[in-house]
PDB file of C-alpha atoms in Angstrom:
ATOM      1  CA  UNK A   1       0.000   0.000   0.000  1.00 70.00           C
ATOM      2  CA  UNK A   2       1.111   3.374  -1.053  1.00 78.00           C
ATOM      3  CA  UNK A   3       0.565   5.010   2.762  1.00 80.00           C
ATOM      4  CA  UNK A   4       2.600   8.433   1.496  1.00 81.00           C
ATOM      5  CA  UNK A   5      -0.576   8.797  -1.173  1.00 82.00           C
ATOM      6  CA  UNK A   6      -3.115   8.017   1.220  1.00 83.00           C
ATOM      7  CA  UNK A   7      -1.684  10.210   3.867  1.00 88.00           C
ATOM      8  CA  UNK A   8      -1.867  13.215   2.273  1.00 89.00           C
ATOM      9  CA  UNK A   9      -5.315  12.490   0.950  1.00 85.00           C
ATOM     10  CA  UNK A  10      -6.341  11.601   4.215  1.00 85.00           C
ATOM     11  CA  UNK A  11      -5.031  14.977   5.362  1.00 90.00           C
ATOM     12  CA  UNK A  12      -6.478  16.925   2.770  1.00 88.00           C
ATOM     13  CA  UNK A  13     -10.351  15.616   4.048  1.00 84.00           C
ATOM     14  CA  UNK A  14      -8.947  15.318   8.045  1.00 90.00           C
ATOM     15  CA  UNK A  15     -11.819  17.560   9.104  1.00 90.00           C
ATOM     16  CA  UNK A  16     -14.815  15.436   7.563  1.00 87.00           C
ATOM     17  CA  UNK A  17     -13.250  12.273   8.712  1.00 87.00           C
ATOM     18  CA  UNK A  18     -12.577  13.129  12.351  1.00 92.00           C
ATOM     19  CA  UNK A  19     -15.817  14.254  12.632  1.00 90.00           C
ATOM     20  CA  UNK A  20     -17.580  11.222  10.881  1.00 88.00           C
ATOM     21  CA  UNK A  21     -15.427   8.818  13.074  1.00 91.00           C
ATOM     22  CA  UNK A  22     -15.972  10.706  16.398  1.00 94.00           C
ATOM     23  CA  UNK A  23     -18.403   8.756  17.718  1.00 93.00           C
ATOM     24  CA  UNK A  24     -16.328   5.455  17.763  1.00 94.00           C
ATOM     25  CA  UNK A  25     -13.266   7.228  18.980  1.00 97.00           C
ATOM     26  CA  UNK A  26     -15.219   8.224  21.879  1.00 96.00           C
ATOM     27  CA  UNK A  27     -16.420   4.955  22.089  1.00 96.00           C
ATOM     28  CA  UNK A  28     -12.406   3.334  22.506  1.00 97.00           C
ATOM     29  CA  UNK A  29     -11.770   5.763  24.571  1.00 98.00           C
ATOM     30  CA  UNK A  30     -14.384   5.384  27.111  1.00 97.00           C
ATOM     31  CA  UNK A  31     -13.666   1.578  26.820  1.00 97.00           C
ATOM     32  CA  UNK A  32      -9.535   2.293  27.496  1.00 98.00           C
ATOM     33  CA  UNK A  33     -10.552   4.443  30.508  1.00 98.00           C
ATOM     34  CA  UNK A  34      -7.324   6.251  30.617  1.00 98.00           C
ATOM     35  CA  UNK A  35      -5.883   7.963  33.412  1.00 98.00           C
ATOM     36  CA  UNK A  36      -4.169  10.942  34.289  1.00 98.00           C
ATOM     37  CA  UNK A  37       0.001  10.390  34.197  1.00 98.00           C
ATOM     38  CA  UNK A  38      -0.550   6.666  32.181  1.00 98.00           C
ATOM     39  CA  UNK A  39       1.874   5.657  29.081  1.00 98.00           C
ATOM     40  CA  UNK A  40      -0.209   5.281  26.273  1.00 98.00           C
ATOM     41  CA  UNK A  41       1.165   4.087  22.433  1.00 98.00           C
ATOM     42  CA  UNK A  42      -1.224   4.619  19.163  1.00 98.00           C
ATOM     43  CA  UNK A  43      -0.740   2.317  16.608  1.00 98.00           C
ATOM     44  CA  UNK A  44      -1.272   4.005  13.335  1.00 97.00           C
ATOM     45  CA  UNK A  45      -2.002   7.326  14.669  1.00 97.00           C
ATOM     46  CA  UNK A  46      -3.155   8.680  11.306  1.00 96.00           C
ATOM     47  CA  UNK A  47      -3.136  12.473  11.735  1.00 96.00           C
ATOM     48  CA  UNK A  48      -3.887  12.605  15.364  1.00 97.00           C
ATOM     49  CA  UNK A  49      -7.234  12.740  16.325  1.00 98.00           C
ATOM     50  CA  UNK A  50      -7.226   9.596  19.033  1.00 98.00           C
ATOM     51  CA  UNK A  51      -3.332  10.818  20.289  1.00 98.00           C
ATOM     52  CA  UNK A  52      -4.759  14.396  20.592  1.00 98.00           C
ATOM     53  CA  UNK A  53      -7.744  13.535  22.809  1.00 98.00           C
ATOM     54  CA  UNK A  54      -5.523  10.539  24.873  1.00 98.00           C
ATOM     55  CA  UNK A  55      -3.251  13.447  25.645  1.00 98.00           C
ATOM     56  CA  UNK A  56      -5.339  15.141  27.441  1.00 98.00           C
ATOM     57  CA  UNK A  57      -7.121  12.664  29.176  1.00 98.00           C
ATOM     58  CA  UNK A  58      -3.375  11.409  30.642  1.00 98.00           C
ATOM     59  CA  UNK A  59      -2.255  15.160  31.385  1.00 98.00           C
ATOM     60  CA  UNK A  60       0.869  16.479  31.159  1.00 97.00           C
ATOM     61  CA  UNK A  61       2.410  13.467  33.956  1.00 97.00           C
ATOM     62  CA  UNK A  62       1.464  10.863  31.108  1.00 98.00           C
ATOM     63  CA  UNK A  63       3.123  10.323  27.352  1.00 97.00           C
ATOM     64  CA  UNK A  64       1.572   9.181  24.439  1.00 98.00           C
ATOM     65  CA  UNK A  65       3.175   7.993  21.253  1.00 97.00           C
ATOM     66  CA  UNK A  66       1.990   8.830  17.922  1.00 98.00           C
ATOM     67  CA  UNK A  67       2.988   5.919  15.727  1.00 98.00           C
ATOM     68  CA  UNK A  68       2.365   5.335  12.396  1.00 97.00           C
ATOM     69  CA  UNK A  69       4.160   4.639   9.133  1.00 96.00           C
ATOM     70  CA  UNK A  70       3.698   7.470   6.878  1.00 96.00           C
ATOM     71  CA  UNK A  71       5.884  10.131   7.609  1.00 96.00           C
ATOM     72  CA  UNK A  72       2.942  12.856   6.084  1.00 97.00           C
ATOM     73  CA  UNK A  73       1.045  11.493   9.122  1.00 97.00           C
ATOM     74  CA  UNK A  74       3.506  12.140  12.000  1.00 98.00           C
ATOM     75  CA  UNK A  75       4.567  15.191  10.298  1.00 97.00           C
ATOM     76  CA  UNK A  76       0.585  16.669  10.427  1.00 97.00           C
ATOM     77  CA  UNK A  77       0.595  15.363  14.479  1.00 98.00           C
ATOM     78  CA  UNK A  78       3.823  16.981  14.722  1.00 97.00           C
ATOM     79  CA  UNK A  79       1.790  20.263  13.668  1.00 96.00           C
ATOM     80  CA  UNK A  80      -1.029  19.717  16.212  1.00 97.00           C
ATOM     81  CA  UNK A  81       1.099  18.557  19.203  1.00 95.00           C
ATOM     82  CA  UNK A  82       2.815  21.376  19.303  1.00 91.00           C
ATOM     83  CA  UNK A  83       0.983  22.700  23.020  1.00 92.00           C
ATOM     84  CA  UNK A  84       1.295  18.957  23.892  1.00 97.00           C
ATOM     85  CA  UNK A  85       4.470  18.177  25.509  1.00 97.00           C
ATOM     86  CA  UNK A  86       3.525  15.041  26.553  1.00 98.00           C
ATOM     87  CA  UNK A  87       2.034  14.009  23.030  1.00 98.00           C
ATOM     88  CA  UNK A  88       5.383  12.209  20.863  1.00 97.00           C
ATOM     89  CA  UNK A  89       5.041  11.383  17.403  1.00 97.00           C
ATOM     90  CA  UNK A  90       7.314   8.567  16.381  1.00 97.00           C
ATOM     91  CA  UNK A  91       7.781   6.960  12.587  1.00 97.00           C
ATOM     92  CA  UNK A  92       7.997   2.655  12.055  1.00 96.00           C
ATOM     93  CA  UNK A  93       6.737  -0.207  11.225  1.00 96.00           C
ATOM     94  CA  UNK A  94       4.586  -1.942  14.202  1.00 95.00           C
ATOM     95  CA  UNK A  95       5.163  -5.190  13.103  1.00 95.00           C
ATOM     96  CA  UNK A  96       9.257  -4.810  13.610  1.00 95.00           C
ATOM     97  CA  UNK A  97       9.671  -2.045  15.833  1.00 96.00           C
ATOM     98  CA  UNK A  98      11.396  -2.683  19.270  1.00 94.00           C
ATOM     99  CA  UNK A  99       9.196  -1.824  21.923  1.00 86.00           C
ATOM    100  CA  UNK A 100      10.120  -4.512  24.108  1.00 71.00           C
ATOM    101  CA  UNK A 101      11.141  -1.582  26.637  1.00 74.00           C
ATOM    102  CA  UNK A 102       8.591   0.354  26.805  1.00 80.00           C
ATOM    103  CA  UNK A 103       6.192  -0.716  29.490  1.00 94.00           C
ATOM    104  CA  UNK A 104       3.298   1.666  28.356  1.00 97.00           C
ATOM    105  CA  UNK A 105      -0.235   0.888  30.183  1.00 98.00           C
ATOM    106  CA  UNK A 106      -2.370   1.056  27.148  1.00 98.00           C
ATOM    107  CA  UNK A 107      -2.327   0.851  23.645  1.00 98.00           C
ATOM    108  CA  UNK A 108      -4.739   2.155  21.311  1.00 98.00           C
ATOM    109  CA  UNK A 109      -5.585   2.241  17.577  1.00 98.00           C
ATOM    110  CA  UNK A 110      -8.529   3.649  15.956  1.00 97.00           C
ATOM    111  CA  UNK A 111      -8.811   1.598  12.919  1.00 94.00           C
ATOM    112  CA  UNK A 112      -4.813   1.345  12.425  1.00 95.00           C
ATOM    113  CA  UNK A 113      -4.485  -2.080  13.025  1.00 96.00           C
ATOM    114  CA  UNK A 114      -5.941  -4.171   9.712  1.00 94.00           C
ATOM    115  CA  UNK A 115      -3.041  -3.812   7.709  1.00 93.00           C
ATOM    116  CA  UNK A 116      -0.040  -5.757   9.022  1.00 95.00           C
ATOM    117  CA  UNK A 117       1.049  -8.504   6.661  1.00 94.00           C
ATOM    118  CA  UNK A 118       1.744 -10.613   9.447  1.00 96.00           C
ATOM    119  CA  UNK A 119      -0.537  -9.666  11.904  1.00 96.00           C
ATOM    120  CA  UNK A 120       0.020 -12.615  14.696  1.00 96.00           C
ATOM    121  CA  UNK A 121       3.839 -11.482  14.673  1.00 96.00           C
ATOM    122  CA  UNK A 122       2.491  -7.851  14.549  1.00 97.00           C
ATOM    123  CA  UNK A 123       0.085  -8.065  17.529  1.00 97.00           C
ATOM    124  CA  UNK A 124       3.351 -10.241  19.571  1.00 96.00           C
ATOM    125  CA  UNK A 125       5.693  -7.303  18.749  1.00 96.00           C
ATOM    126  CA  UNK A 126       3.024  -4.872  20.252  1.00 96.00           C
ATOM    127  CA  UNK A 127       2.035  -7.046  23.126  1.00 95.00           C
ATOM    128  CA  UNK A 128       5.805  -6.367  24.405  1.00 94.00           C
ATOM    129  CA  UNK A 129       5.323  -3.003  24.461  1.00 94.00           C
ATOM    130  CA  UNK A 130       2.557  -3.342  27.249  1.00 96.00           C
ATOM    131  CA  UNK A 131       3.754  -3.395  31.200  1.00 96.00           C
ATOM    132  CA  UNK A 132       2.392  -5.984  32.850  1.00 94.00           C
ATOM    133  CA  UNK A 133      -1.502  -5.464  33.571  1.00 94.00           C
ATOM    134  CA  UNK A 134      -1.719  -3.245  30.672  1.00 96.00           C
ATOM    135  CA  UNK A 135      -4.031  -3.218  28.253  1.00 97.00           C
ATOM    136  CA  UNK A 136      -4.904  -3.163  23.712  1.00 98.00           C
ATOM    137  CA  UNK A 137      -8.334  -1.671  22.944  1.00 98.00           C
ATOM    138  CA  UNK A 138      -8.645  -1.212  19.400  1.00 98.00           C
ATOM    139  CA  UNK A 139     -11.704  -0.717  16.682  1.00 97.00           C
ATOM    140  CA  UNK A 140     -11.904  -2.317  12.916  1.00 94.00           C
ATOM    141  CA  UNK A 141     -14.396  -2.493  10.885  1.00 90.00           C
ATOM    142  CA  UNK A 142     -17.037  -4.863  10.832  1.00 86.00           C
ATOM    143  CA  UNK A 143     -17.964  -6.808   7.708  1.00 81.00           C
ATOM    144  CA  UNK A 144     -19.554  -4.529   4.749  1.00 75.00           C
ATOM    145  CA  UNK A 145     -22.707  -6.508   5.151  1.00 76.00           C
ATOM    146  CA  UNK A 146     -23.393  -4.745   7.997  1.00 75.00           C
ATOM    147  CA  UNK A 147     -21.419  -1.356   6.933  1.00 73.00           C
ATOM    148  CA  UNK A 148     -22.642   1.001   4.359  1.00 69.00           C
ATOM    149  CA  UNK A 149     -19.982   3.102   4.257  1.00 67.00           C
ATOM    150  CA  UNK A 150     -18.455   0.054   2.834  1.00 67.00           C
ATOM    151  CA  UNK A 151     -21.027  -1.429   0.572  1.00 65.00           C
ATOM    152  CA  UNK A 152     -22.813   1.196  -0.485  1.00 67.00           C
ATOM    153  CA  UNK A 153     -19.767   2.351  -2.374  1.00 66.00           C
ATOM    154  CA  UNK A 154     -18.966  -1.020  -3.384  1.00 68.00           C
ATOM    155  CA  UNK A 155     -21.720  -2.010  -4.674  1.00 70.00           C
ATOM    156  CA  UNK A 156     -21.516   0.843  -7.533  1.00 68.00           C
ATOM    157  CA  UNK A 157     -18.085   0.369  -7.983  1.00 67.00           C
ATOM    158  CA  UNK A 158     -19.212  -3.738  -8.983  1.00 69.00           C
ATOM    159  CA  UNK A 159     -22.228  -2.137 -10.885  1.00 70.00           C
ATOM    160  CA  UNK A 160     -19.661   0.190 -12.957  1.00 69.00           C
ATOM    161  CA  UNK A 161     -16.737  -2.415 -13.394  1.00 68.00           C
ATOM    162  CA  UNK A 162     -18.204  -5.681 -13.263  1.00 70.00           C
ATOM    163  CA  UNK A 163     -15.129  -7.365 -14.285  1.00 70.00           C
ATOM    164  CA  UNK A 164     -13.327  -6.206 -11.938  1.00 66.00           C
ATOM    165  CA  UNK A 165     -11.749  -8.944  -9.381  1.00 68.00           C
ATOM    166  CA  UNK A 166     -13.368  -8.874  -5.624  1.00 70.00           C
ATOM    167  CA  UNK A 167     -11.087  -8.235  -2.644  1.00 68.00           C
ATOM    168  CA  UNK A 168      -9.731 -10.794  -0.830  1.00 72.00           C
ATOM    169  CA  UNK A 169     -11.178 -10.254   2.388  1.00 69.00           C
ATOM    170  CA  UNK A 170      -8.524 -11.860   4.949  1.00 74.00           C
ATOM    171  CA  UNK A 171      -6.048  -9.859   3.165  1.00 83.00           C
ATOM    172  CA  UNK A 172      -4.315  -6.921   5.198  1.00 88.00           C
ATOM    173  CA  UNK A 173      -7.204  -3.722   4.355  1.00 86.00           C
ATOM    174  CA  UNK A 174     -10.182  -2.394   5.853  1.00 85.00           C
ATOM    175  CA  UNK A 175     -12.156  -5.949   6.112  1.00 86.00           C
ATOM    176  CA  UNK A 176      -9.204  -7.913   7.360  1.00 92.00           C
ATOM    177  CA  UNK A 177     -10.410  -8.333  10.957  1.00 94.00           C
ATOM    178  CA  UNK A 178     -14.669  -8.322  10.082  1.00 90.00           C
ATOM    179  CA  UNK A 179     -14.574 -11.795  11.600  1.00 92.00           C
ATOM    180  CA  UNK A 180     -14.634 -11.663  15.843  1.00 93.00           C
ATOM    181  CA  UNK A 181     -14.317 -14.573  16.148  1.00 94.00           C
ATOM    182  CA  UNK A 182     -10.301 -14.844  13.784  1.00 95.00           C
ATOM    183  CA  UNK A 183      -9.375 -11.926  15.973  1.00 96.00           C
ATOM    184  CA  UNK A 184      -9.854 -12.844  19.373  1.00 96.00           C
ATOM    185  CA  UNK A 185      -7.908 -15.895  18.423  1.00 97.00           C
ATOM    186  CA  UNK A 186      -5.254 -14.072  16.715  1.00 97.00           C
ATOM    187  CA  UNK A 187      -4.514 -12.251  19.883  1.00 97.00           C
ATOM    188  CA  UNK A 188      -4.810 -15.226  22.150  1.00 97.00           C
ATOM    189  CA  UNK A 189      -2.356 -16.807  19.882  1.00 97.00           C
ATOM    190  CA  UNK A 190      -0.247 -13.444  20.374  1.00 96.00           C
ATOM    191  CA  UNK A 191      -0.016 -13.954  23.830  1.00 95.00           C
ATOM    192  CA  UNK A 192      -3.200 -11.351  25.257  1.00 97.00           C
ATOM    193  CA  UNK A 193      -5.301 -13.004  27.499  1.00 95.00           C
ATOM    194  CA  UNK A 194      -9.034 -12.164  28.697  1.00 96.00           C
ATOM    195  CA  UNK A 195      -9.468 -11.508  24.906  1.00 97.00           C
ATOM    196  CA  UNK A 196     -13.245 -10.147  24.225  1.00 95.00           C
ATOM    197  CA  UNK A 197     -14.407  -8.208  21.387  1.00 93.00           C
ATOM    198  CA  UNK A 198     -17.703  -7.292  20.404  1.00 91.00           C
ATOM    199  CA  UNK A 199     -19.678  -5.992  17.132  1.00 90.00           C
ATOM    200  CA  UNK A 200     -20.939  -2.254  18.018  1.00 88.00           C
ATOM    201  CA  UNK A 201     -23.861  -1.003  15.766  1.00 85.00           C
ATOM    202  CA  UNK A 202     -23.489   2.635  15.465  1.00 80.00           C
ATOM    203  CA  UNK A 203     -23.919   4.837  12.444  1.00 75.00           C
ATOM    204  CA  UNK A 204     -21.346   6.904  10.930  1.00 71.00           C
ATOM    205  CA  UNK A 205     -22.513  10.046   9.126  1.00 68.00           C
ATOM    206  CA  UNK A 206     -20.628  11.345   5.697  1.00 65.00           C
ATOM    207  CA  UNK A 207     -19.788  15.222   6.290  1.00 63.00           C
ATOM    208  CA  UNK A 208     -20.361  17.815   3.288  1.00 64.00           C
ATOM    209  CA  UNK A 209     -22.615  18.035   0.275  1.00 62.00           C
ATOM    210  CA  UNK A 210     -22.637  15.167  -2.433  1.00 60.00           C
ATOM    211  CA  UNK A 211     -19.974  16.325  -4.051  1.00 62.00           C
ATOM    212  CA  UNK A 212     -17.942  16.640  -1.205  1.00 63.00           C
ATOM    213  CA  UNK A 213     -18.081  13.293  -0.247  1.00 61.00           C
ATOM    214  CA  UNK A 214     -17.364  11.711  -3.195  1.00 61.00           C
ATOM    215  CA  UNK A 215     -14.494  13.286  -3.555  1.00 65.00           C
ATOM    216  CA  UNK A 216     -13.461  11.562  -0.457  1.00 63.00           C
ATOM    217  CA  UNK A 217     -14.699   8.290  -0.860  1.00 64.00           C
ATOM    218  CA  UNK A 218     -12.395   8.662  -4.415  1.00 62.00           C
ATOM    219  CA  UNK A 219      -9.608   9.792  -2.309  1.00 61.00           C
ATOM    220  CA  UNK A 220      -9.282   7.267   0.752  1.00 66.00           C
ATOM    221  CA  UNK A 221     -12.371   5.360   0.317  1.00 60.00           C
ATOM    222  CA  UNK A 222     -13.203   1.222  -1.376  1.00 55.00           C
ATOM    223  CA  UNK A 223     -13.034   3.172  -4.852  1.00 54.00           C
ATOM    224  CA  UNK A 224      -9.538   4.452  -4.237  1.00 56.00           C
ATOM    225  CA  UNK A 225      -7.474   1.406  -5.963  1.00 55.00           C
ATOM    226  CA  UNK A 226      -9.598   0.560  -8.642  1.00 53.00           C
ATOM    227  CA  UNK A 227     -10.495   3.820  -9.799  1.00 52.00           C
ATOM    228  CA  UNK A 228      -6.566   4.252  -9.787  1.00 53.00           C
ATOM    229  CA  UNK A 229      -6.102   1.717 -12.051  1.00 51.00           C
ATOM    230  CA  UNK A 230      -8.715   2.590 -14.314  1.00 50.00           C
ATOM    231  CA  UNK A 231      -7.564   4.058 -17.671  1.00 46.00           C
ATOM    232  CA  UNK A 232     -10.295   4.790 -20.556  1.00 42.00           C
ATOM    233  CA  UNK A 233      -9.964   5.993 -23.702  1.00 44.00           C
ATOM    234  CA  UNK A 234      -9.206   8.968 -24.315  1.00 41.00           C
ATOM    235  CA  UNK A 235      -8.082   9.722 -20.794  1.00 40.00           C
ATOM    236  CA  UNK A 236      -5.064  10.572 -18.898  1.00 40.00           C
ATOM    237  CA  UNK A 237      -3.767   9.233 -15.707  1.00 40.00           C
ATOM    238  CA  UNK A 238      -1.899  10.778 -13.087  1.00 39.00           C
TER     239      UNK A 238
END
């Protein structure tokens, strides 16, 4: 996956995003139940939103780590941190990185964790960044069945390119952890134990007028890679 591309078109429609996914950040956050002066490490920060608000809820006594693998991304937290001492953005892969001396209480991810290629050896290299009684609460999406803002699009992408090839959907991407039931095993098999996860229905509302989000959906959304790949006649590509 290209993340430098889809950083910086994340970034360009931050403000629509953050507030579409605000209710299930508040969500993982009232399920962390962080406190003031804890060590907290966000895997695939994006451009900040979760960090920002786990900041303040640990105060200036507590650190948080931005982590993600795009530099664009810890470049934009970089930008808001800056009246957040206690708010770090670091760059690396969280499938390889050494954390095994960390000791933070919590880790968090707001859908940043769906994309490792190994994700058993990923979720094992992040469990040893934990001190002992700390804790991973993290949020995926659940399968598009039961998530427009995945199947809505992807149905009319399949109307409009019906030769295109479907997804694998156990490969690393949006739908790699839909299924509860692969996950909590996954992390058992990590090493977590008292493993629970549970499907939350919620609804998630698309900010702006039509056009607006459409452009997005083009940008970061299901239709990114295919319409990327499309080439007609008569068109240019860039």
């Amino acid at each position: 996956m290209d993340w430098s591309s889809l950083a910086h078109a994340w970034i360009e429609h931050e403000e629509p995003i953050e507030r579409a996914h605000a209710p299930i950040k508040e969500g993982l956050l009232k399920r962390v139940a962080l406190n003031s002066g804890e060590t907290v490490l966000d895997i695939g920060c994006g451009s900040g939103a979760l960090s920002l608000d786990a900041a303040g809820q640990v105060g200036p006594n507590g650190r948080v780590i931005a982590f993600d693998i795009a530099e664009a991304f810890i470049s934009r937290v970089s930008e808001r941190a800056d009246s957040l001492p206690q708010l770090m953005p670091l760059q690396g892969d969280a499938q390889d990185h050494n954390f095994s001396q960390a000791g933070y209480n919590a880790v968090i991810s707001l859908f940043g964790t769906m994309f490792f290629p190994e994700p058993r050896k990923a979720f094992a290299n992040i469990g040893r960044a934990l001190a002992d009684g700390g804790r991973i609460v993290f949020v995926a999406w659940a399968a598009p069945q039961h998530n427009p803002w995945f199947s809505v699009p992807g149905r009319a992408l399949a109307e409009a390119l019906p030769d295109m090839p479907k997804p694998d959907p156990s490969a690393p991407g949006p739908m790699a952890f839909a299924d509860i039931e692969m996950v909590t095993r996954l992390l058992s098999e990590a090493g977590f134990h008292d493993v629970a996860a549970e499907e939350v229905d919620t609804h998630l509302t698309p900010m702006g007028a039509a056009a607006d989000i459409t452009a997005m959906m083009l940008a970061i959304g299901p239709f990114r890679g295919a319409c990327r790949s499309l080439h007609l006649p008569g068109s240019s590509t860039t």
